[in-house]
């Protein structure tokens, strides 16, 4: 019996993050999939039950860890049932090893029939966690910028692209959305009052308040992991620079001083001690980091013509877009070792990466033939998959934490 | 008033140049000496902080020709200076009236970086006008990044038209 351990494979690749170790089991190596036999899972023909089963299966495949096998062929068996009666949905899920019979998960999921998708996402994440030790992304949510109303507005969707809803009705230009660490608000840039200002919008109520409307440019708002400070790009002193605003007292601290350069795209390190950002100080936009309290910036990138749009993941790696051979491609970098890996390489442009909560996937905007859609890029070798590819152009995805 | 604005801009430029010697990028243009006004050679901005946004008024667009920029650059090119001189003499001749300078970029590059680059273009135009004696409080900058192209193509012909500073006169 093979009992390779996920985190060994992963640490062997040089990753800083280890999944929860307790129940970590079964697998072969990064990029290879575990066969999952769902044939014994019974869903009643009711629409909600069928939707639960389909959503669950799609989520498990999208997670990258599993391939669905024919009956009797899987290393892992998923059985149980899902029934709908009187407007409520009851699912029972059991996951066990095909040969040893070891049980990974046995759980009941009751809900109303209207919640079949949400329930399936939860079950999928539980299964992924139990079998691989990794957090799943199926229950995740994204904010995006879309232009299908002709204005650029913010939209929300689920991890599988479903439940697309429009969040803003500004009829303006909305840009650079980023979630608050508690996932309740989204900070973004809007021209609602004709100039680029930073706003924060409450996702549940849609109520909005202004965060920064100084003269000149206000953009790049990003809350620190503890939500006590917000990084911003402001030009109030005569040039775009990175600032930190204390959210309690409102005091502003300017972190960068580069009268000959533009700064953009601040993003906090997971521990909140550093900020990665873009500066064109060297003549082309490159990535730098700086302490939250200022001081001397450190240049991170020199490879490639341009390196932009950094997103510092909870796993310690920074995802960014790098101009390679005339195209933007998604790369990830370990800032401690400076190791860089390029994840995309086809003829399209991949921009604006955002780490998924599973620490394995990255959502980004993919532009091909002058159309932009949201794609999911895998750090373990699976090909990019469309996440949201409906009418209109889609940009700047950001995963809820 | 004019002399004061000019002197202040040059002084600020000299102070910044003196204080940041080794970081200075080699100027791309062929200008030197007294031409080192904000926005022209070293593109040192920071001459002064920006003034508060002025009240909205009647806006006129298209009175002045846009100024164009090179890729990833916010440097005022020689070829564009006469356009700025025309804007300056208009403002000098008008006792009232303000100006919004809109900075724009081509579609290449990250959205957020282009917002910062567009702002630098607008600020470079503002610094140049301040250097010619215009009161900085009459000029506001507004970056549109790559959000408002005038040419919709996807090649240098369109890109070069989109890398621009536009002028909106506010009465």
XYZ file of C-alpha atoms in Angstrom:
572
model
C 0.000 0.000 0.000
C 1.242 3.398 -0.983
C 1.193 5.962 1.774
C 3.030 8.932 0.519
C 2.384 12.063 2.430
C 1.271 15.208 0.704
C 3.303 17.594 2.695
C 6.514 15.707 2.074
C 5.999 16.070 -1.632
C 5.142 19.677 -1.165
C 7.968 20.594 1.192
C 10.256 18.747 -1.180
C 9.243 21.263 -3.839
C 10.424 24.044 -1.598
C 7.087 25.255 -0.330
C 6.960 27.161 2.900
C 3.454 26.109 3.790
C 2.502 22.770 5.245
C -1.047 21.592 5.359
C -2.587 20.502 8.628
C -0.656 17.359 9.402
C -3.046 15.339 11.510
C -4.896 13.235 8.968
C -2.642 13.688 5.999
C -2.706 10.572 3.894
C -2.676 8.929 0.503
C -1.057 10.193 -2.539
C 1.698 9.743 -5.020
C 3.287 13.051 -5.724
C 2.479 16.579 -6.635
C 0.569 16.801 -9.878
C -0.623 13.193 -9.687
C -4.183 12.496 -8.768
C -5.847 10.108 -6.396
C -8.538 7.943 -7.941
C -11.929 8.573 -6.357
C -14.807 6.171 -6.787
C -18.152 7.960 -6.341
C -20.240 5.252 -7.978
C -21.835 4.166 -4.705
C -23.004 7.647 -3.809
C -26.740 7.690 -4.345
C -28.532 10.910 -5.176
C -32.305 10.870 -5.543
C -33.592 12.123 -8.926
C -34.877 15.335 -7.278
C -33.232 18.399 -8.860
C -31.590 19.635 -5.654
C -30.113 16.226 -4.885
C -28.804 15.834 -8.424
C -27.346 19.337 -8.254
C -25.622 18.444 -4.985
C -23.994 15.393 -6.517
C -22.879 17.162 -9.691
C -21.522 20.165 -7.787
C -19.660 17.902 -5.366
C -18.067 15.923 -8.179
C -17.093 19.063 -10.117
C -15.564 20.582 -6.983
C -13.516 17.487 -6.254
C -12.176 17.421 -9.805
C -11.475 21.162 -9.819
C -9.533 20.843 -6.562
C -6.790 19.135 -8.562
C -6.311 16.308 -6.074
C -8.696 13.717 -7.521
C -9.717 11.953 -10.683
C -13.106 10.255 -10.755
C -12.812 6.541 -11.537
C -15.130 3.770 -12.604
C -16.700 1.595 -9.930
C -14.153 -0.484 -8.044
C -11.157 1.359 -9.527
C -10.643 4.161 -7.040
C -8.131 4.289 -4.207
C -10.663 6.289 -2.242
C -14.355 5.508 -2.067
C -17.018 8.131 -1.530
C -20.414 6.749 -0.669
C -23.537 7.916 1.086
C -26.706 9.494 -0.223
C -28.483 12.703 -0.903
C -32.258 13.103 -0.753
C -34.699 15.922 -1.054
C -37.987 15.924 0.793
C -40.391 18.682 1.639
C -38.046 21.445 0.550
C -35.138 20.212 2.625
C -32.024 18.454 1.498
C -30.246 15.769 3.460
C -26.852 14.525 2.420
C -24.704 11.950 4.169
C -21.139 11.582 2.977
C -18.688 8.852 3.894
C -15.137 8.690 2.605
C -12.879 5.693 3.123
C -9.850 3.958 1.719
C -10.790 1.303 -0.826
C -8.476 -1.428 0.423
C -7.754 -0.699 4.075
C -11.220 0.584 4.864
C -9.692 3.457 6.821
C -12.336 6.118 7.337
C -11.524 9.717 6.506
C -14.901 11.345 6.889
C -18.467 10.563 7.856
C -20.731 13.554 8.003
C -24.330 14.623 7.498
C -25.206 17.825 5.722
C -28.754 19.055 6.246
C -29.968 22.194 4.474
C -32.834 23.662 2.555
C -33.137 22.518 -1.045
C -32.119 25.947 -2.286
C -28.703 25.525 -0.712
C -27.598 22.439 -2.637
C -24.592 24.166 -4.176
C -23.373 25.716 -0.952
C -23.778 22.386 0.813
C -21.854 20.536 -1.878
C -19.013 23.080 -1.673
C -18.792 22.507 2.078
C -18.777 18.744 1.668
C -16.091 18.991 -1.030
C -13.844 21.106 1.197
C -14.334 18.704 4.107
C -13.385 15.762 1.902
C -10.309 17.512 0.519
C -9.184 18.484 4.016
C -9.746 14.979 5.379
C -7.970 13.156 2.577
C -5.137 15.534 1.639
C -4.722 17.725 4.707
C -5.073 20.781 2.471
C -7.703 23.444 2.785
C -10.136 23.417 -0.132
C -11.310 26.379 -2.203
C -14.790 25.148 -3.169
C -16.562 27.336 -0.590
C -14.517 30.357 -1.661
C -15.831 33.528 -3.220
C -14.294 36.071 -5.546
C -14.747 39.702 -6.376
C -14.081 40.701 -9.979
C -14.253 43.699 -12.259
C -16.620 43.277 -15.201
C -17.589 45.621 -18.029
C -20.697 44.013 -19.441
C -22.895 46.929 -18.365
C -20.392 49.079 -20.324
C -19.204 50.687 -17.082
C -16.632 48.803 -15.040
C -18.453 47.456 -11.989
C -17.597 45.008 -9.200
C -19.148 41.542 -9.302
C -19.086 38.564 -6.958
C -19.068 34.891 -7.842
C -18.434 31.511 -6.259
C -15.275 29.460 -6.691
C -16.850 27.601 -9.625
C -18.021 30.808 -11.350
C -21.657 30.267 -10.333
C -23.871 32.807 -8.557
C -22.485 35.778 -10.433
C -23.973 38.954 -8.942
C -23.272 42.615 -9.536
C -22.085 44.366 -6.373
C -21.724 48.013 -7.448
C -24.069 50.145 -9.526
C -21.747 53.135 -9.730
C -21.916 53.600 -13.524
C -18.370 54.764 -13.270
C -15.010 52.983 -13.351
C -14.445 50.544 -10.485
C -10.977 49.071 -10.128
C -8.541 47.187 -7.902
C -10.939 45.389 -5.523
C -9.447 43.703 -2.445
C -11.228 41.954 0.444
C -10.924 42.898 4.065
C -9.393 40.080 6.164
C -12.820 39.363 7.713
C -14.332 39.066 4.189
C -17.091 41.518 5.077
C -15.980 44.504 3.069
C -14.191 45.147 -0.195
C -11.847 48.074 -0.663
C -11.740 49.414 -4.222
C -11.007 52.416 -6.404
C -13.864 54.277 -8.084
C -14.376 57.428 -10.149
C -17.790 57.895 -8.576
C -16.939 61.515 -7.784
C -15.013 61.888 -11.032
C -11.566 61.469 -9.513
C -9.961 58.165 -8.502
C -10.802 57.693 -4.810
C -10.662 54.700 -2.499
C -13.929 53.335 -1.120
C -14.930 50.483 1.097
C -18.178 48.656 0.407
C -20.017 46.372 2.817
C -20.719 43.158 0.891
C -23.926 42.235 2.723
C -25.610 45.648 2.737
C -23.953 47.327 -0.254
C -23.373 50.446 1.833
C -20.255 52.314 0.901
C -17.957 54.803 2.531
C -15.039 56.792 1.273
C -11.597 55.895 2.602
C -9.278 58.275 0.740
C -10.095 61.237 -1.484
C -6.998 63.398 -1.349
C -6.053 65.597 -4.286
C -4.509 63.565 -7.089
C -4.496 59.769 -7.218
C -6.038 57.570 -4.505
C -5.843 53.847 -5.234
C -4.400 50.463 -4.241
C -6.224 50.272 -0.892
C -5.335 47.048 0.950
C -6.060 46.293 4.610
C -3.313 44.720 6.725
C -3.919 41.170 8.026
C -4.961 42.599 11.404
C -7.121 45.262 9.649
C -5.508 47.992 11.732
C -3.797 49.668 8.799
C -4.453 50.204 5.129
C -1.774 50.437 2.472
C -2.584 53.003 -0.229
C -1.116 54.673 -3.287
C -1.502 58.443 -2.992
C -0.028 61.332 -4.971
C -1.086 64.091 -2.553
C 2.491 65.141 -1.927
C 3.222 65.445 -5.626
C 4.093 61.929 -6.760
C 2.458 58.483 -6.457
C 3.935 56.799 -3.373
C 3.022 53.999 -0.968
C 1.374 55.157 2.272
C 0.009 53.392 5.309
C -3.092 54.752 6.976
C -3.856 53.959 10.595
C -7.509 52.909 10.540
C -8.204 53.977 14.126
C -6.608 57.413 14.182
C -6.444 58.109 10.464
C -2.762 59.140 10.503
C -0.907 58.665 7.235
C 2.692 57.493 7.008
C 4.511 57.710 3.696
C 6.670 54.616 3.196
C 8.399 55.327 -0.117
C 10.278 58.372 -1.371
C 10.947 58.098 -5.061
C 10.507 61.435 -6.809
C 11.483 59.856 -10.124
C 9.251 56.806 -9.995
C 5.658 55.627 -9.779
C 4.596 53.140 -7.117
C 1.576 50.847 -7.360
C -0.159 47.674 -6.128
C 0.757 47.376 -2.441
C 0.048 43.993 -0.828
C 0.807 42.866 2.750
C 2.920 39.893 3.767
C 0.956 37.223 5.672
C 2.511 38.336 8.984
C 1.735 41.984 8.232
C 5.344 43.088 8.639
C 6.202 43.874 5.041
C 4.519 45.217 1.929
C 5.288 44.115 -1.601
C 4.624 46.707 -4.315
C 5.516 47.801 -7.824
C 7.951 50.606 -8.585
C 9.380 51.749 -11.899
C 12.445 53.196 -10.217
C 14.726 51.010 -12.408
C 13.016 52.287 -15.590
C 10.554 49.401 -15.878
C 8.001 48.280 -13.284
C 9.535 45.760 -10.851
C 8.631 44.266 -7.476
C 9.996 45.662 -4.227
C 9.299 45.009 -0.565
C 9.470 47.470 2.290
C 8.917 47.211 6.028
C 5.488 48.338 7.249
C 7.294 51.108 9.095
C 9.268 52.292 6.071
C 13.030 52.231 5.642
C 15.037 50.948 2.754
C 13.091 49.118 0.018
C 14.405 45.777 -1.222
C 14.227 44.981 -4.902
C 12.809 41.511 -5.514
C 12.756 41.018 -9.266
C 15.145 41.689 -12.071
C 14.200 38.930 -14.479
C 11.782 39.848 -17.262
C 10.931 43.233 -18.702
C 8.148 43.980 -16.247
C 7.005 42.364 -13.022
C 3.698 43.643 -11.720
C 0.499 42.960 -9.744
C 1.922 41.060 -6.741
C -0.263 38.994 -4.413
C 1.477 37.687 -1.292
C -0.154 34.367 -0.404
C -0.724 32.903 3.050
C 1.790 30.196 2.010
C 4.530 32.832 1.834
C 4.849 32.843 -1.964
C 4.252 35.976 -4.015
C 2.235 35.522 -7.204
C 2.750 38.178 -9.896
C 2.516 38.845 -13.615
C 5.806 38.880 -15.481
C 6.319 40.061 -19.026
C 8.121 37.206 -20.739
C 8.617 37.128 -24.492
C 6.110 39.922 -25.050
C 3.350 38.277 -22.984
C 2.324 38.542 -19.366
C 2.617 35.223 -17.561
C 1.846 34.198 -14.002
C 4.880 33.483 -11.840
C 5.313 32.722 -8.174
C 8.307 33.677 -6.074
C 9.602 32.631 -2.704
C 10.839 35.980 -1.382
C 13.289 34.333 1.033
C 15.109 32.166 -1.512
C 14.239 34.320 -4.569
C 13.216 31.106 -6.342
C 10.813 31.885 -9.187
C 8.530 29.508 -11.018
C 6.590 30.371 -14.173
C 3.130 28.776 -14.205
C 1.707 29.784 -17.597
C 3.293 29.792 -21.003
C 0.716 29.774 -23.772
C 0.037 32.542 -26.275
C -2.360 34.420 -23.998
C -1.704 37.198 -21.481
C -2.240 36.237 -17.843
C -2.513 39.127 -15.386
C -3.694 40.136 -11.913
C -3.101 36.906 -9.978
C -4.857 36.227 -6.665
C -4.101 33.215 -4.443
C -7.043 30.902 -3.802
C -7.722 29.906 -0.173
C -6.381 26.416 -0.944
C -2.865 27.817 -1.329
C -2.489 25.764 -4.497
C -4.474 27.618 -7.164
C -4.343 31.189 -8.438
C -7.177 33.079 -10.114
C -6.127 35.563 -12.773
C -7.375 37.449 -15.815
C -6.520 35.725 -19.090
C -6.671 37.804 -22.252
C -6.685 36.152 -25.658
C -8.062 37.598 -28.874
C -8.737 40.874 -27.012
C -11.197 39.167 -24.668
C -10.547 38.781 -20.955
C -11.897 35.981 -18.794
C -11.077 34.689 -15.305
C -8.944 31.538 -15.217
C -7.704 29.232 -12.533
C -3.971 28.468 -12.671
C -2.530 25.492 -10.796
C 0.839 25.658 -9.048
C 1.152 21.867 -9.283
C 1.006 21.510 -13.006
C -2.616 21.140 -14.118
C -3.455 23.263 -17.171
C -5.292 26.600 -16.658
C -9.085 26.267 -16.454
C -11.762 28.871 -17.132
C -13.451 29.990 -13.923
C -15.665 32.710 -15.368
C -15.999 33.036 -19.098
C -19.416 34.531 -19.679
C -20.188 37.529 -21.886
C -18.218 40.712 -21.307
C -14.650 41.137 -20.159
C -13.521 40.171 -16.668
C -10.539 41.489 -14.763
C -8.794 41.761 -11.401
C -10.122 38.721 -9.519
C -9.567 38.682 -5.782
C -10.358 35.668 -3.587
C -12.093 36.220 -0.296
C -9.769 35.150 2.517
C 4.425 85.731 -8.744
C 5.677 84.193 -11.925
C 9.289 84.562 -10.892
C 8.516 83.015 -7.544
C 6.869 79.940 -9.044
C 9.721 79.403 -11.468
C 12.399 79.893 -8.839
C 10.675 77.584 -6.406
C 10.380 74.836 -8.992
C 14.031 75.107 -9.985
C 15.148 75.247 -6.355
C 13.081 72.210 -5.489
C 14.544 70.416 -8.482
C 18.076 71.275 -7.416
C 17.485 70.168 -3.841
C 16.052 66.827 -4.967
C 18.833 66.260 -7.471
C 21.458 67.082 -4.837
C 19.834 64.803 -2.288
C 19.399 61.763 -4.494
C 22.510 61.825 -6.637
C 23.178 58.142 -7.156
C 19.526 57.179 -7.649
C 19.100 59.548 -10.521
C 18.273 58.021 -13.844
C 20.128 59.353 -16.831
C 17.900 61.831 -18.603
C 16.536 60.504 -21.847
C 16.161 63.913 -23.471
C 18.965 66.186 -24.502
C 18.083 69.073 -22.207
C 20.336 70.502 -19.555
C 20.855 73.264 -17.030
C 18.019 75.724 -16.618
C 15.728 73.457 -18.616
C 15.640 71.068 -15.694
C 12.164 72.118 -14.735
C 9.931 69.575 -13.064
C 8.618 67.058 -15.540
C 11.196 67.714 -18.211
C 14.482 66.045 -17.544
C 14.848 64.077 -14.364
C 11.089 63.949 -13.919
C 11.571 64.808 -10.266
C 8.153 65.681 -9.009
C 7.504 66.687 -5.388
C 8.035 70.371 -6.092
C 5.150 70.924 -3.714
C 2.155 69.028 -2.434
C -1.080 69.087 -4.390
C -3.722 71.666 -3.549
C -7.222 70.671 -2.511
C -9.624 69.771 -5.278
C -11.387 72.850 -6.548
C -15.134 73.031 -6.920
C -16.637 71.575 -10.081
C -17.523 74.093 -12.761
C -18.265 74.279 -16.438
C -15.771 72.075 -18.236
C -14.367 72.602 -21.711
C -12.437 69.845 -23.364
C -10.514 69.918 -26.610
C -9.373 73.520 -26.464
C -5.735 72.368 -26.302
C -3.945 69.591 -28.125
C -3.014 66.560 -25.991
C 0.646 66.021 -25.136
C 2.035 62.592 -25.963
C 4.446 60.343 -24.053
C 6.811 57.467 -24.742
C 6.080 53.962 -23.457
C 6.435 53.640 -19.658
C 7.630 57.268 -19.547
C 6.254 60.405 -17.944
C 8.904 62.663 -19.400
C 7.722 65.728 -21.317
C 9.176 65.377 -24.796
C 10.728 68.295 -26.683
C 8.078 67.962 -29.346
C 5.311 68.554 -26.798
C 6.643 71.684 -25.112
C 5.033 74.198 -27.420
C 1.629 72.698 -26.620
C 2.267 73.295 -22.936
C 3.470 76.825 -23.612
C 0.104 77.513 -25.280
C -1.775 76.179 -22.253
C 0.388 78.297 -19.930
C -0.174 81.501 -21.847
C -3.917 80.874 -21.859
C -3.929 80.431 -18.074
C -1.729 83.485 -17.625
C -4.097 85.555 -19.726
C -7.166 84.370 -17.838
C -7.499 85.788 -14.353
C -9.890 83.041 -13.328
C -10.372 79.495 -14.476
C -8.724 76.257 -13.564
C -7.300 73.261 -15.354
C -7.629 69.510 -14.943
C -4.772 67.559 -16.505
C -5.804 63.988 -17.313
C -3.036 61.398 -17.581
C -3.669 58.373 -19.821
C -1.790 55.216 -20.775
C -1.918 52.615 -23.504
C -3.526 49.247 -22.784
C -0.284 47.403 -22.106
C 0.865 46.801 -18.563
C -1.010 46.279 -15.351
C -4.079 48.291 -14.719
C -2.873 49.521 -11.360
C 0.607 50.413 -12.538
C -0.960 52.370 -15.379
C -2.999 54.369 -12.865
C 0.242 55.452 -11.182
C 1.982 56.075 -14.509
C -0.958 58.142 -15.782
C -0.815 60.214 -12.608
C 2.904 60.830 -13.112
C 2.203 62.014 -16.648
C -0.413 64.450 -15.372
C 1.936 65.566 -12.591
C 4.768 66.091 -15.066
C 2.503 68.349 -17.120
C 1.468 70.177 -13.959
C 5.081 70.612 -12.854
C 5.987 72.011 -16.259
C 3.150 74.534 -16.123
C 4.062 75.504 -12.554
C 7.607 75.976 -13.786
C 6.232 78.466 -16.308
C 4.686 80.437 -13.475
C 1.181 79.048 -13.244
C -0.173 78.799 -9.710
C -0.286 75.074 -8.852
C -3.576 75.558 -6.994
C -5.229 76.139 -10.390
C -4.207 72.718 -11.700
C -5.597 69.338 -10.681
C -4.303 66.008 -11.853
C -6.489 63.060 -12.719
C -5.130 59.707 -13.803
C -7.332 57.528 -15.967
C -4.712 54.816 -16.372
C -5.640 52.710 -19.399
C -9.381 53.198 -18.866
C -10.108 55.842 -21.508
C -8.324 55.157 -24.764
C -9.099 57.402 -27.729
C -7.828 54.909 -30.289
C -9.175 51.376 -30.050
C -6.551 49.491 -32.029
C -4.026 47.106 -30.535
C -0.827 48.296 -32.194
C 1.647 51.135 -31.788
C -0.434 53.469 -33.957
C -3.225 53.423 -31.399
C -1.001 53.057 -28.372
C 0.946 56.209 -29.180
C -2.307 58.192 -29.365
C -3.443 56.814 -26.023
C -0.284 57.689 -24.077
C -1.338 61.253 -23.504
C -2.121 64.140 -21.249
C -5.428 65.901 -21.914
C -6.562 69.316 -20.796
C -9.948 70.198 -19.347
C -10.491 73.911 -18.720
C -12.805 74.539 -15.761
C -14.623 77.868 -15.455
